[in-house]
Amino acid sequence: MDNKNGTRTFLQGSEACVEAALIAGCRFFAGYPISPANEIAEHMAAHLPKVGGIFLQMEDELASIGAVVGASWCGVKAMTATSGPGFSLMQETIGWAFMTETPCVIVDVQRVGPGTGQATKCAQGDVMQARWGTHGDYTAVSLCPNSVQEVFELTIRAFNLAEKYRTPVTLLTDETTVHLREHLVIPPLESIEIVNRKKPKAGEQVFFGLESVAPMPSIGEGFNVAVTGSTHDEKGVRFTADPVTHRRMIEAINNKIRKNLDDIVQVESYNIEDCKVGIVAYGITSRAIYEAVEEAEKRGVKVGYVRLKTLWPFPEKPVQKLAENSEKIIVPEMNLGQIVNEVKRVAGYTEVVPLNKIGGGELITPEEILEKILKETK
Amino acid sequence: MRMGERTFSTTNYLRPGLRFPFCPGCGLYALSDAFLRAVFELGYDDFRKFCFVSGIGCSSWIPSPYYLADSVHTLHGRSIPVATSIKLLRPDLHVVVFGGDGDVVGIGMGHFVHAARRNTDILVIMGNNMIYGMTGGQVAPTTPLKTRTTTTPYGSFEHPLDAAKLAAVAGANYSARWTTAHQKELRECFKKALQMDGFRFVEVVTQCPTAYGRRAGFKNVGEMLKWFKENAVPVAEAEKMGKGELESKIVVGEFIQRRRLTLVESVYAVLREAQKNA
Ligand SMILES: Cc1ncc(C[n+]2csc(CCOP(=O)(O)OP(=O)(O)O)c2C)c(N)n1
Ligand code: SF4
């Protein structure tokens, strides 16, 4: 791509995701057909081989995410894309990726659930699954775009964070966002920051469990690396009963995320220093808040908002600030209340009011948010 | 280097300071020994050209972390998809999967059949102890009819699976079965399989005195090995026998050996094609 001054295009969210993944250096994709994530796999199947990357359609989602982790251990940036039911099937392996500190990107295009739900309709029901979907103690990283431009930016960021912190990263998007067609500006390639994992030097033997993020060898480089999802020491040797080894390992792989929140957490905020009512929103739903805020202000209600670009780890600080400076916080979500509980957790005495809508892919509209603002400030 | 100058020693292949954790008399010692000797006899003095992938279970512990090699210890049943991407991205390496019968053809069955269908260029070595060993002796898809296990206290009431035959039918380039009582044949079989491409499956019927032997009524390991030896029937002979006659037999030998287009060949053909037109 020749884009010295950047390229302005018009793309679907799914295309922007693939374009970004390729720019980020993704060279392996494995997936299993599922609406509404199919377009991502289809674009990958077409474009990945052209840049020397491998695309595989596997027999199921368990195989897809497994192949992704295997690819990452060959030193190749790898990704999969799925939706609710497939995301559920992947959870055990996502936990394995946390435990083995494997960088990889999982795109979850949310649709209506539970069960098969409404396969082609937009929802935001996988928020807690992205955080707590697999068993055990871990700190999930999830990014949540609200436009085609942001799908592009956050896909690259997902790869960068995965590589930097050696951890799986979920791009938690939704049916509407990946099917949107919008203008996208692809910046000059040399201006895009691309992060690659830290590699060990010859002779190094510590590959796991460092808060500072251990260097990651690849298969076939002569390091004799032992990768295991069982509790292991810094060299990868299993210790399936020793409490000390387990605590040390788990604390390290959690702390490498938790001690770097300033680097990982991103929000867009407005008026959080001083407003009457606040809004916390994310993903497709957050597109409705701009108009609602404008209309509320015309009616003399001062509104602030925090839009969560990083969903996990939860952006506590900006939400806390919003809570300190507002009387109420409204949390619109296309589920029956998920992030609202995180907001309540950090909001202190500020009242937190949910605004929920599910089913049929019907989005929460600016009018509905405005109405809620006016009602709550009456 | 002439063959005569080399002497086999497991130390070249095992991670220093660690010891296999298997029960006394477990067949997995012999399984690993046959494999290491095959590797040695093929001229490899170390595992630089190998990558091992395994699932969860006693058999899966053979390479991880005991082999001085790159080893990926995956989840229960998930070794084959992980091995698939590794082989595609590192076609220069021997990618060898170790797993138990529960791992490979119980929970991992879908991947097994599809890897054989794709003719994925990996060698899968399945330690078939006819039981879930690590979890303490529950019935497995390979447990012979009427066998008492912890979850079939009245005897197993399901038909066992013929994994070696299944691999052959599903599309593998190579599929064979031997037992730990056939060390020489096993070693030759590993050597042959390691020199082939495509999906290769070696099923090793192995004794688990702890979780299988005791309950199935064997007094000691020797009795189990004797059972393997006496009930082993070569493939060619088995073809002439009736179904009823075969019920308590272990069919050994090669079930298929062929040269079918492999996954590595197909995937790299696609890559060349796509890049030509790019
Ligand atoms: C998803 C999942 N289910 C169940 C288990 C528990 N589990 C551990 S090992 C094992 C079976 C082992 O049997 P097999 O694969 O035949 O290997 P063996 O120990 O007999 O060599 C099971 C069921 C697990 N680890 N993961
Ligand atoms: S339980 Fe059985 S298979 Fe496992 S180590 Fe002991 S004897 Fe071997």
XYZ file of C-alpha atoms and ligand atoms in Angstrom:
690
model
C 0.000 0.000 0.000
C 1.369 3.396 -1.012
C 0.063 5.898 1.483
C 2.660 8.525 2.241
C 0.018 10.982 3.317
C -2.398 8.438 4.613
C -5.164 6.763 2.668
C -8.792 7.707 2.870
C -11.064 4.782 2.115
C -14.601 3.633 2.684
C -14.725 0.253 4.344
C -16.842 -2.112 6.345
C -15.824 -2.650 9.967
C -14.802 -6.227 9.237
C -12.562 -5.085 6.378
C -10.994 -2.428 8.589
C -10.282 -5.121 11.157
C -8.492 -7.311 8.624
C -6.617 -4.370 7.102
C -5.420 -3.370 10.571
C -4.454 -6.900 11.544
C -2.285 -7.222 8.458
C -0.626 -3.875 9.173
C -0.055 -4.966 12.773
C 1.805 -7.977 11.411
C -0.804 -10.727 11.765
C 0.290 -13.663 9.610
C -1.919 -16.462 10.893
C -5.665 -16.747 11.229
C -7.786 -19.742 12.160
C -11.533 -19.631 12.577
C -14.844 -21.401 12.291
C -17.870 -20.004 10.444
C -20.282 -18.008 12.607
C -22.461 -14.967 12.065
C -21.752 -12.113 12.378
C -18.003 -12.739 12.304
C -17.837 -14.468 8.914
C -16.724 -11.439 6.927
C -13.560 -11.152 8.987
C -12.599 -14.755 8.183
C -13.535 -14.311 4.539
C -11.415 -11.182 4.117
C -8.582 -12.935 5.900
C -8.866 -15.969 3.612
C -8.532 -13.667 0.619
C -5.785 -11.331 1.812
C -3.602 -13.221 4.264
C -2.005 -15.593 1.708
C -1.022 -12.609 -0.457
C 1.315 -11.408 2.266
C 2.586 -14.917 2.983
C 0.255 -15.571 5.888
C -1.677 -18.757 6.563
C -5.447 -18.937 6.821
C -7.134 -22.062 8.148
C -10.772 -22.887 8.611
C -10.720 -25.396 11.449
C -13.219 -28.036 12.534
C -14.490 -25.946 15.455
C -13.631 -22.993 17.678
C -11.607 -25.141 20.078
C -9.307 -26.013 17.197
C -9.269 -22.434 15.911
C -8.014 -20.849 19.098
C -5.645 -23.783 19.669
C -4.073 -23.250 16.272
C -3.772 -19.529 17.031
C -1.842 -20.220 20.228
C 0.402 -22.717 18.409
C 1.139 -20.142 15.730
C 2.053 -17.540 18.314
C 4.621 -19.922 19.786
C 6.195 -20.056 16.325
C 6.806 -16.313 16.637
C 3.914 -15.408 14.352
C 1.229 -12.879 15.263
C -2.081 -14.691 15.163
C -5.769 -13.971 15.482
C -9.205 -15.547 15.406
C -12.675 -14.045 15.082
C -15.899 -15.444 16.421
C -19.208 -14.621 18.091
C -20.961 -15.621 21.336
C -21.299 -19.410 20.953
C -17.792 -19.708 19.521
C -16.412 -17.353 22.156
C -17.893 -19.681 24.781
C -16.165 -22.685 23.227
C -12.840 -20.870 23.174
C -12.813 -20.001 26.846
C -10.770 -22.940 28.124
C -8.033 -22.251 25.609
C -8.099 -18.526 26.315
C -7.313 -19.470 29.913
C -4.488 -21.647 28.644
C -3.181 -18.653 26.694
C -3.218 -16.537 29.876
C -1.354 -19.256 31.747
C 1.228 -19.774 29.007
C 1.509 -15.998 28.460
C 0.765 -16.278 24.777
C 0.127 -13.127 22.764
C -2.904 -13.499 20.498
C -5.974 -11.557 19.453
C -9.545 -12.804 19.699
C -12.214 -10.771 17.955
C -15.624 -11.373 19.491
C -18.397 -9.928 17.352
C -21.244 -9.837 19.844
C -24.663 -11.114 18.879
C -27.817 -11.779 20.882
C -27.559 -14.622 23.393
C -27.618 -16.772 25.418
C -27.691 -19.982 23.408
C -28.011 -19.457 19.694
C -30.092 -16.407 20.572
C -30.509 -14.179 17.558
C -27.548 -15.043 15.405
C -27.487 -12.002 13.163
C -28.545 -9.346 15.657
C -26.424 -6.896 17.591
C -25.965 -7.134 21.362
C -23.488 -6.361 24.129
C -24.001 -9.465 26.220
C -20.446 -10.846 26.264
C -18.948 -8.108 28.408
C -18.627 -10.172 31.564
C -17.647 -13.256 29.597
C -14.720 -11.322 28.151
C -13.653 -10.588 31.720
C -14.490 -13.806 33.529
C -15.135 -16.366 30.801
C -12.448 -18.846 31.765
C -11.782 -20.306 35.187
C -9.148 -19.156 37.654
C -7.352 -15.918 38.417
C -6.354 -13.713 35.541
C -6.635 -10.137 34.351
C -8.348 -9.853 31.001
C -7.643 -7.162 28.454
C -10.524 -6.173 26.161
C -10.850 -3.268 23.782
C -14.159 -1.950 22.521
C -14.385 0.117 19.307
C -17.387 2.253 18.314
C -16.613 3.084 14.675
C -14.896 1.651 11.642
C -11.976 3.984 12.279
C -11.711 2.685 15.799
C -12.003 -0.945 14.740
C -8.900 -0.230 12.703
C -7.048 1.545 15.504
C -7.992 -0.839 18.281
C -7.200 -3.941 16.238
C -3.642 -2.697 15.884
C -3.625 -1.772 19.547
C -4.903 -5.240 20.466
C -1.907 -6.804 18.740
C 0.459 -4.305 20.323
C -0.832 -4.926 23.844
C -0.844 -8.691 23.271
C 2.803 -8.568 22.205
C 3.932 -6.124 24.859
C 2.309 -7.934 27.776
C 2.338 -11.467 26.347
C -1.343 -11.984 26.909
C -4.492 -12.737 24.922
C -6.428 -9.580 24.044
C -10.093 -9.535 23.051
C -11.430 -7.011 20.604
C -14.988 -6.894 21.901
C -17.024 -5.559 19.046
C -20.564 -6.195 17.863
C -22.656 -7.037 14.814
C -23.471 -3.445 13.928
C -19.955 -2.081 14.254
C -18.382 -4.740 12.008
C -21.121 -4.330 9.422
C -21.014 -0.531 9.349
C -19.533 1.109 6.274
C -17.747 4.345 7.045
C -14.851 6.490 6.034
C -11.558 5.218 7.307
C -8.278 7.048 7.262
C -5.302 4.734 7.246
C -2.401 6.840 8.464
C 1.014 6.688 6.764
C 2.299 3.231 7.630
C 5.566 4.507 9.061
C 3.619 6.588 11.575
C 1.822 3.551 12.988
C 3.381 2.115 16.103
C 3.898 -1.635 15.846
C 5.048 -3.515 18.943
C 6.816 -6.871 18.762
C 7.362 -9.246 21.647
C 10.638 -9.219 23.540
C 12.876 -12.108 22.470
C 15.385 -13.925 24.680
C 19.101 -13.748 24.089
C 21.043 -16.939 23.416
C 21.460 -18.933 26.618
C 18.578 -17.306 28.474
C 16.342 -19.747 30.356
C 13.658 -17.695 32.081
C 10.621 -17.467 29.838
C 7.657 -17.188 32.196
C 6.212 -15.475 35.206
C 7.930 -12.115 35.320
C 6.058 -8.958 36.240
C 8.357 -7.202 33.812
C 7.118 -9.628 31.099
C 9.524 -12.464 30.354
C 11.097 -12.735 26.905
C 9.346 -15.223 24.646
C 11.327 -17.727 22.618
C 9.833 -19.334 19.526
C 9.665 -23.005 18.713
C 12.619 -24.161 16.684
C 15.092 -21.553 17.924
C 16.995 -23.976 20.138
C 15.729 -22.748 23.502
C 14.074 -26.075 24.422
C 11.135 -24.127 25.738
C 8.582 -26.089 27.781
C 5.164 -24.510 27.421
C 2.436 -25.683 29.788
C -0.912 -24.480 31.055
C -0.291 -26.265 34.336
C 1.326 -24.260 37.096
C 4.996 -23.937 36.199
C 8.093 -22.138 37.311
C 10.011 -19.472 35.389
C 11.595 -22.145 33.196
C 8.297 -23.808 32.344
C 8.722 -26.835 34.592
C 5.417 -28.052 36.045
C 4.683 -27.782 39.766
C 1.182 -29.128 40.138
C 0.946 -29.003 43.922
C 3.335 -26.365 45.281
C 1.393 -23.350 46.601
C 4.351 -20.973 46.503
C 5.145 -21.544 42.833
C 1.496 -21.074 41.963
C 1.132 -17.812 43.890
C 4.325 -16.408 42.479
C 3.383 -17.264 38.912
C -0.201 -16.055 39.103
C 0.682 -12.837 40.890
C 3.268 -12.066 38.247
C 0.992 -12.670 35.269
C -1.743 -10.571 36.858
C 0.568 -7.803 37.992
C 2.129 -7.368 34.572
C -1.298 -6.046 33.539
C -2.503 -4.489 36.789
C 0.620 -2.419 37.308
C 0.396 -0.943 33.829
C -3.114 0.427 33.767
C -1.945 3.860 32.650
C -0.546 2.255 29.537
C -3.444 -0.097 28.869
C -6.561 1.850 29.831
C -7.937 4.325 27.312
C -11.155 6.309 27.448
C -12.702 9.256 25.691
C -14.069 11.650 28.274
C -16.019 14.877 28.266
C -16.958 17.254 31.083
C -16.006 14.769 33.764
C -14.731 17.554 35.993
C -18.106 19.165 36.282
C -21.502 17.926 35.213
C -24.905 17.250 36.641
C -25.329 13.855 35.120
C -22.736 11.481 33.762
C -22.899 8.707 31.183
C -20.661 5.663 30.973
C -20.974 3.922 27.612
C -19.006 1.728 25.256
C -19.086 0.186 21.792
C -22.006 0.697 19.453
C -24.200 2.141 22.222
C -21.732 4.940 22.856
C -22.391 6.347 19.381
C -25.777 7.498 20.629
C -24.456 9.533 23.530
C -22.975 12.415 21.505
C -26.301 13.578 20.138
C -28.051 12.986 23.443
C -25.467 15.093 25.279
C -25.776 17.900 22.742
C -29.543 17.929 23.011
C -29.440 17.828 26.803
C -27.058 20.749 26.895
C -29.392 22.745 24.646
C -31.975 22.132 27.339
C -29.596 23.394 29.993
C -28.496 20.064 31.504
C -24.759 19.722 31.851
C -23.759 16.196 30.917
C -20.365 14.503 31.104
C -19.350 11.127 29.847
C -16.682 8.490 29.903
C -16.589 6.309 26.818
C -14.713 3.100 27.488
C -12.305 2.213 24.689
C -10.614 -0.207 27.038
C -13.355 -2.239 28.666
C -11.063 -4.507 30.654
C -9.255 -3.750 32.869
C -12.182 -1.534 33.822
C -11.221 2.169 33.640
C -11.812 2.841 37.331
C -10.046 6.184 37.614
C -11.949 8.205 34.999
C -15.266 6.680 36.055
C -14.495 7.496 39.676
C -13.760 11.063 38.693
C -17.028 11.294 36.783
C -18.836 9.912 39.824
C -17.207 12.459 42.122
C -18.289 15.317 39.894
C -21.818 14.309 38.974
C -25.027 13.555 40.818
C -26.034 10.518 38.808
C -24.515 8.217 36.247
C -26.514 6.624 33.449
C -25.161 3.419 31.946
C -26.769 2.445 28.625
C -25.998 -1.131 27.517
C -27.464 -3.657 25.116
C -27.734 -6.280 27.835
C -29.589 -6.556 31.126
C -26.819 -4.792 33.057
C -23.169 -5.784 33.009
C -20.770 -2.835 33.063
C -23.279 -1.007 35.263
C -22.124 -3.145 38.184
C -18.515 -2.110 37.624
C -19.624 1.506 37.597
C -21.520 0.972 40.864
C -18.425 -0.623 42.355
C -16.423 2.572 41.932
C -19.152 5.262 42.053
C -19.290 5.654 45.839
C -22.459 7.497 46.857
C -23.303 8.662 43.358
C -26.445 7.030 42.090
C -25.956 4.729 39.103
C -28.906 4.200 36.781
C -29.009 1.452 34.154
C -30.558 1.901 30.731
C -30.964 -1.494 29.103
C -32.299 -2.778 25.834
C -32.048 -6.279 24.398
C -33.343 -8.228 21.428
C -33.695 -7.901 17.711
C -30.483 -5.913 17.427
C -32.357 -2.689 18.198
C -29.853 -0.072 19.228
C -30.302 2.335 22.108
C -31.154 5.622 20.438
C -30.016 9.173 21.271
C -33.661 9.983 22.022
C -33.866 7.216 24.598
C -30.712 8.412 26.294
C -31.913 12.025 26.213
C -35.211 11.010 27.709
C -33.397 9.190 30.491
C -31.175 12.204 31.155
C -34.164 14.525 31.361
C -36.099 12.122 33.555
C -33.206 11.595 35.958
C -32.537 15.325 36.286
C -36.121 16.432 36.764
C 29.558 -40.107 11.468
C 29.385 -43.893 11.132
C 26.537 -45.578 12.977
C 28.948 -47.732 14.932
C 30.538 -44.731 16.613
C 27.385 -43.576 18.290
C 26.033 -45.120 21.438
C 22.483 -44.618 22.577
C 21.976 -42.719 25.793
C 18.738 -41.191 26.957
C 20.612 -38.269 28.514
C 20.896 -36.552 25.140
C 17.142 -36.406 24.922
C 15.970 -35.828 28.476
C 15.885 -32.575 30.429
C 18.523 -32.797 33.138
C 17.406 -32.968 36.753
C 13.938 -34.378 36.049
C 12.592 -37.927 36.201
C 9.493 -39.413 34.592
C 6.698 -39.478 37.188
C 5.061 -42.700 35.983
C 4.073 -45.548 38.304
C 6.421 -48.528 38.630
C 5.812 -50.949 35.768
C 3.938 -48.389 33.654
C 4.200 -49.057 29.917
C 4.955 -45.418 29.159
C 8.631 -45.936 30.094
C 8.919 -48.529 27.335
C 6.912 -46.417 24.899
C 9.250 -43.477 25.373
C 12.309 -45.714 25.209
C 11.258 -47.164 21.851
C 10.656 -43.658 20.535
C 14.008 -42.303 21.730
C 15.839 -45.258 20.229
C 14.049 -44.739 16.927
C 15.129 -41.091 16.948
C 18.681 -42.138 17.732
C 18.761 -44.794 15.047
C 17.586 -42.245 12.497
C 20.748 -40.309 13.295
C 19.397 -37.501 15.476
C 21.626 -36.837 18.466
C 19.273 -34.290 19.945
C 15.800 -32.844 19.449
C 16.778 -29.703 17.572
C 14.693 -30.781 14.584
C 11.681 -31.755 16.704
C 8.764 -30.099 18.410
C 6.514 -32.043 20.775
C 2.900 -31.287 21.473
C 0.769 -33.132 23.992
C -2.564 -32.970 25.755
C -3.478 -33.860 29.330
C -2.991 -37.301 30.867
C -0.142 -39.610 31.821
C 0.795 -40.303 28.183
C 0.850 -36.585 27.477
C 3.509 -36.118 30.135
C 6.102 -38.089 28.173
C 7.582 -35.095 26.328
C 6.498 -32.330 28.673
C 8.743 -31.209 30.211
C 10.886 -34.346 30.249
C 12.198 -34.201 26.692
C 15.021 -31.736 26.193
C 13.171 -30.116 23.348
C 10.563 -27.531 22.525
C 7.391 -28.971 23.985
C 3.893 -27.581 24.162
C 1.670 -29.127 26.805
C -1.818 -28.112 25.734
C -5.274 -28.786 27.165
C -7.073 -32.113 27.378
C -7.758 -33.164 23.786
C -6.370 -30.061 22.096
C -2.879 -31.066 21.068
C -3.625 -31.732 17.394
C -4.850 -28.241 16.381
C -1.871 -26.695 18.166
C 0.468 -29.108 16.390
C -1.224 -28.254 13.096
C -0.301 -24.577 13.100
C 3.179 -25.329 14.414
C 3.835 -27.746 11.556
C 2.486 -25.311 8.965
C 4.665 -22.504 10.236
C 7.702 -24.710 10.827
C 7.495 -27.364 8.100
C 11.180 -28.098 8.643
C 10.508 -29.635 12.070
C 9.201 -33.069 13.016
C 6.052 -32.231 14.942
C 5.175 -35.161 17.191
C 2.051 -35.410 19.313
C 1.847 -37.621 22.412
C -1.444 -38.391 24.091
C -3.583 -40.973 25.774
C -6.598 -42.716 24.297
C -8.931 -40.435 26.247
C -7.047 -37.393 25.060
C -6.685 -38.315 21.387
C -9.858 -40.250 20.582
C -12.135 -39.332 23.485
C -12.324 -35.592 24.064
C -9.995 -34.870 21.125
C -11.722 -37.115 18.603
C -12.927 -34.335 16.309
C -9.413 -33.011 15.806
C -8.029 -36.512 15.290
C -10.395 -37.375 12.462
C -9.987 -33.993 10.793
C -6.200 -34.107 10.977
C -6.292 -37.527 9.310
C -8.703 -36.161 6.692
C -6.452 -33.162 6.008
C -3.441 -35.440 6.093
C -1.790 -32.932 8.426
C 1.939 -33.596 8.497
C 2.270 -34.651 12.118
C 3.036 -37.907 13.881
C 0.496 -38.749 16.574
C 1.600 -41.338 19.124
C -1.272 -42.549 21.258
C -0.565 -44.477 24.423
C -3.642 -46.681 24.598
C -3.920 -48.003 28.140
C -7.638 -48.639 27.566
C -8.484 -46.408 30.542
C -8.423 -42.844 31.869
C -5.207 -43.308 33.782
C -4.474 -39.916 35.270
C -7.956 -39.438 36.662
C -7.871 -42.801 38.395
C -9.297 -45.451 36.094
C -12.593 -44.415 34.537
C -13.918 -46.169 31.436
C -12.449 -44.911 28.136
C -13.654 -45.147 24.537
C -11.067 -47.907 24.111
C -11.990 -50.014 27.166
C -12.844 -53.600 26.151
C -16.444 -54.721 26.715
C -17.285 -56.021 30.175
C -14.183 -54.534 31.830
C -14.648 -53.266 35.365
C -13.518 -49.680 35.834
C -14.329 -47.095 38.495
C -17.268 -45.830 36.425
C -18.334 -49.240 35.106
C -18.521 -51.239 38.324
C -20.795 -53.749 36.534
C -18.491 -53.987 33.545
C -18.136 -51.742 30.513
C -21.234 -51.892 28.340
C -20.015 -49.910 25.313
C -18.138 -51.096 22.243
C -14.497 -50.005 22.178
C -13.082 -47.942 19.327
C -10.524 -49.132 16.780
C -8.485 -45.943 16.503
C -5.794 -47.262 14.146
C -8.432 -48.412 11.681
C -10.279 -45.114 11.981
C -7.142 -43.099 11.159
C -6.613 -45.232 8.074
C -10.190 -44.770 6.880
C -10.192 -41.041 7.633
C -7.235 -40.366 5.341
C -3.936 -40.814 7.175
C -0.806 -41.573 5.195
C 0.222 -44.070 7.837
C -1.465 -45.887 10.678
C -0.147 -48.731 12.797
C -0.701 -50.416 16.133
C 1.773 -52.230 18.345
C 2.006 -52.937 22.034
C 4.702 -52.311 24.602
C 5.429 -56.035 24.390
C 6.635 -55.443 20.803
C 9.607 -53.148 21.406
C 11.487 -53.965 18.212
C 8.457 -53.615 15.948
C 7.476 -50.430 17.731
C 10.888 -48.871 17.204
C 10.894 -49.771 13.512
C 7.387 -48.406 13.196
C 8.400 -45.060 14.761
C 11.378 -44.891 12.413
C 9.217 -45.488 9.403
C 6.576 -43.005 10.526
C 9.168 -40.321 11.220
C 10.451 -40.605 7.680
C 7.050 -40.105 6.099
C 4.923 -37.010 5.434
C 1.250 -36.433 6.070
C -0.736 -37.686 9.014
C 0.907 -40.607 10.736
C -0.686 -42.425 13.635
C 0.954 -44.964 15.894
C -1.240 -46.532 18.539
C 0.725 -48.162 21.312
C -1.250 -50.511 23.513
C 0.406 -49.951 26.865
C -0.016 -51.395 30.324
C -1.399 -49.256 33.110
C -1.001 -51.535 36.106
C -2.338 -48.902 38.492
C -5.634 -47.832 37.003
C -6.392 -50.705 34.630
C -4.453 -53.863 35.496
C -5.517 -54.169 39.115
C -9.216 -53.788 38.460
C -9.223 -55.843 35.278
C -7.838 -58.738 37.278
C -4.151 -58.833 36.284
C -1.859 -59.824 39.124
C 1.209 -58.032 37.835
C 2.802 -56.226 34.886
C 4.225 -59.468 33.505
C 0.726 -60.852 33.131
C -0.374 -57.784 31.208
C 2.551 -58.010 28.803
C 1.871 -61.697 28.364
C -1.739 -60.839 27.531
C -0.533 -58.331 24.894
C 1.818 -60.874 23.339
C -0.596 -63.792 23.323
C -3.568 -61.863 22.023
C -1.736 -59.875 19.354
C -2.937 -60.796 15.861
C -1.233 -59.391 12.752
C -3.470 -57.293 10.490
C -3.339 -59.798 7.618
C -4.408 -62.654 9.841
C -7.151 -60.604 11.469
C -8.698 -59.966 8.072
C -9.371 -63.691 7.776
C -10.922 -63.958 11.234
C -14.568 -63.530 12.167
C -15.839 -60.629 14.307
C -16.512 -62.845 17.292
C -13.048 -64.373 17.168
C -11.447 -60.921 17.191
C -13.311 -59.566 20.202
C -10.568 -60.185 22.755
C -7.666 -59.758 20.319
C -5.280 -56.867 19.711
C -4.751 -56.409 15.990
C -1.174 -55.279 15.397
C 0.774 -54.071 12.397
C 0.183 -51.491 9.692
C -3.340 -50.486 8.748
C -2.374 -48.124 5.961
C 0.712 -46.806 4.262
C 0.287 -44.480 1.312
C 1.241 -41.206 -0.300
C -1.698 -38.815 -0.365
C -1.458 -35.032 -0.866
C -0.584 -33.563 2.531
C -1.727 -30.379 4.271
C 1.719 -28.768 4.133
C 1.874 -29.390 0.392
C -1.590 -27.936 -0.192
C -1.186 -24.898 2.041
C 2.132 -23.921 0.491
C 0.669 -24.390 -2.997
C -2.059 -21.881 -2.053
C 0.556 -19.458 -0.741
C 2.586 -19.630 -3.944
C -0.536 -19.127 -6.032
C -1.781 -16.170 -3.980
C 1.575 -14.442 -4.006
C 2.015 -14.923 -7.743
C -1.185 -12.987 -8.347
C -0.696 -10.447 -5.572
C -11.542 -30.454 29.766
C -11.021 -31.442 30.730
N -11.809 -32.450 31.144
C -11.337 -33.358 32.014
C -10.052 -33.295 32.482
C -9.558 -34.299 33.476
N -8.603 -35.267 32.915
C -7.289 -35.161 33.145
S -6.402 -36.386 32.446
C -7.810 -37.113 31.863
C -7.827 -38.393 31.103
C -6.596 -39.073 30.942
O -6.794 -40.206 30.169
P -6.003 -40.420 28.851
O -6.110 -39.241 27.973
O -6.418 -41.726 28.265
O -4.496 -40.464 29.337
P -3.792 -41.438 30.388
O -3.722 -40.698 31.665
O -4.637 -42.682 30.480
O -2.481 -41.673 29.768
C -8.926 -36.374 32.199
C -10.309 -36.769 31.842
C -9.257 -32.216 32.029
N -7.992 -32.058 32.420
N -9.757 -31.331 31.153
S -1.761 -44.315 36.197
Fe -1.341 -45.897 34.684
S -0.740 -44.780 32.834
Fe -0.578 -43.373 34.534
S 1.548 -43.505 35.208
Fe 0.381 -44.926 36.472
S 0.514 -46.853 35.401
Fe 1.120 -45.299 33.937
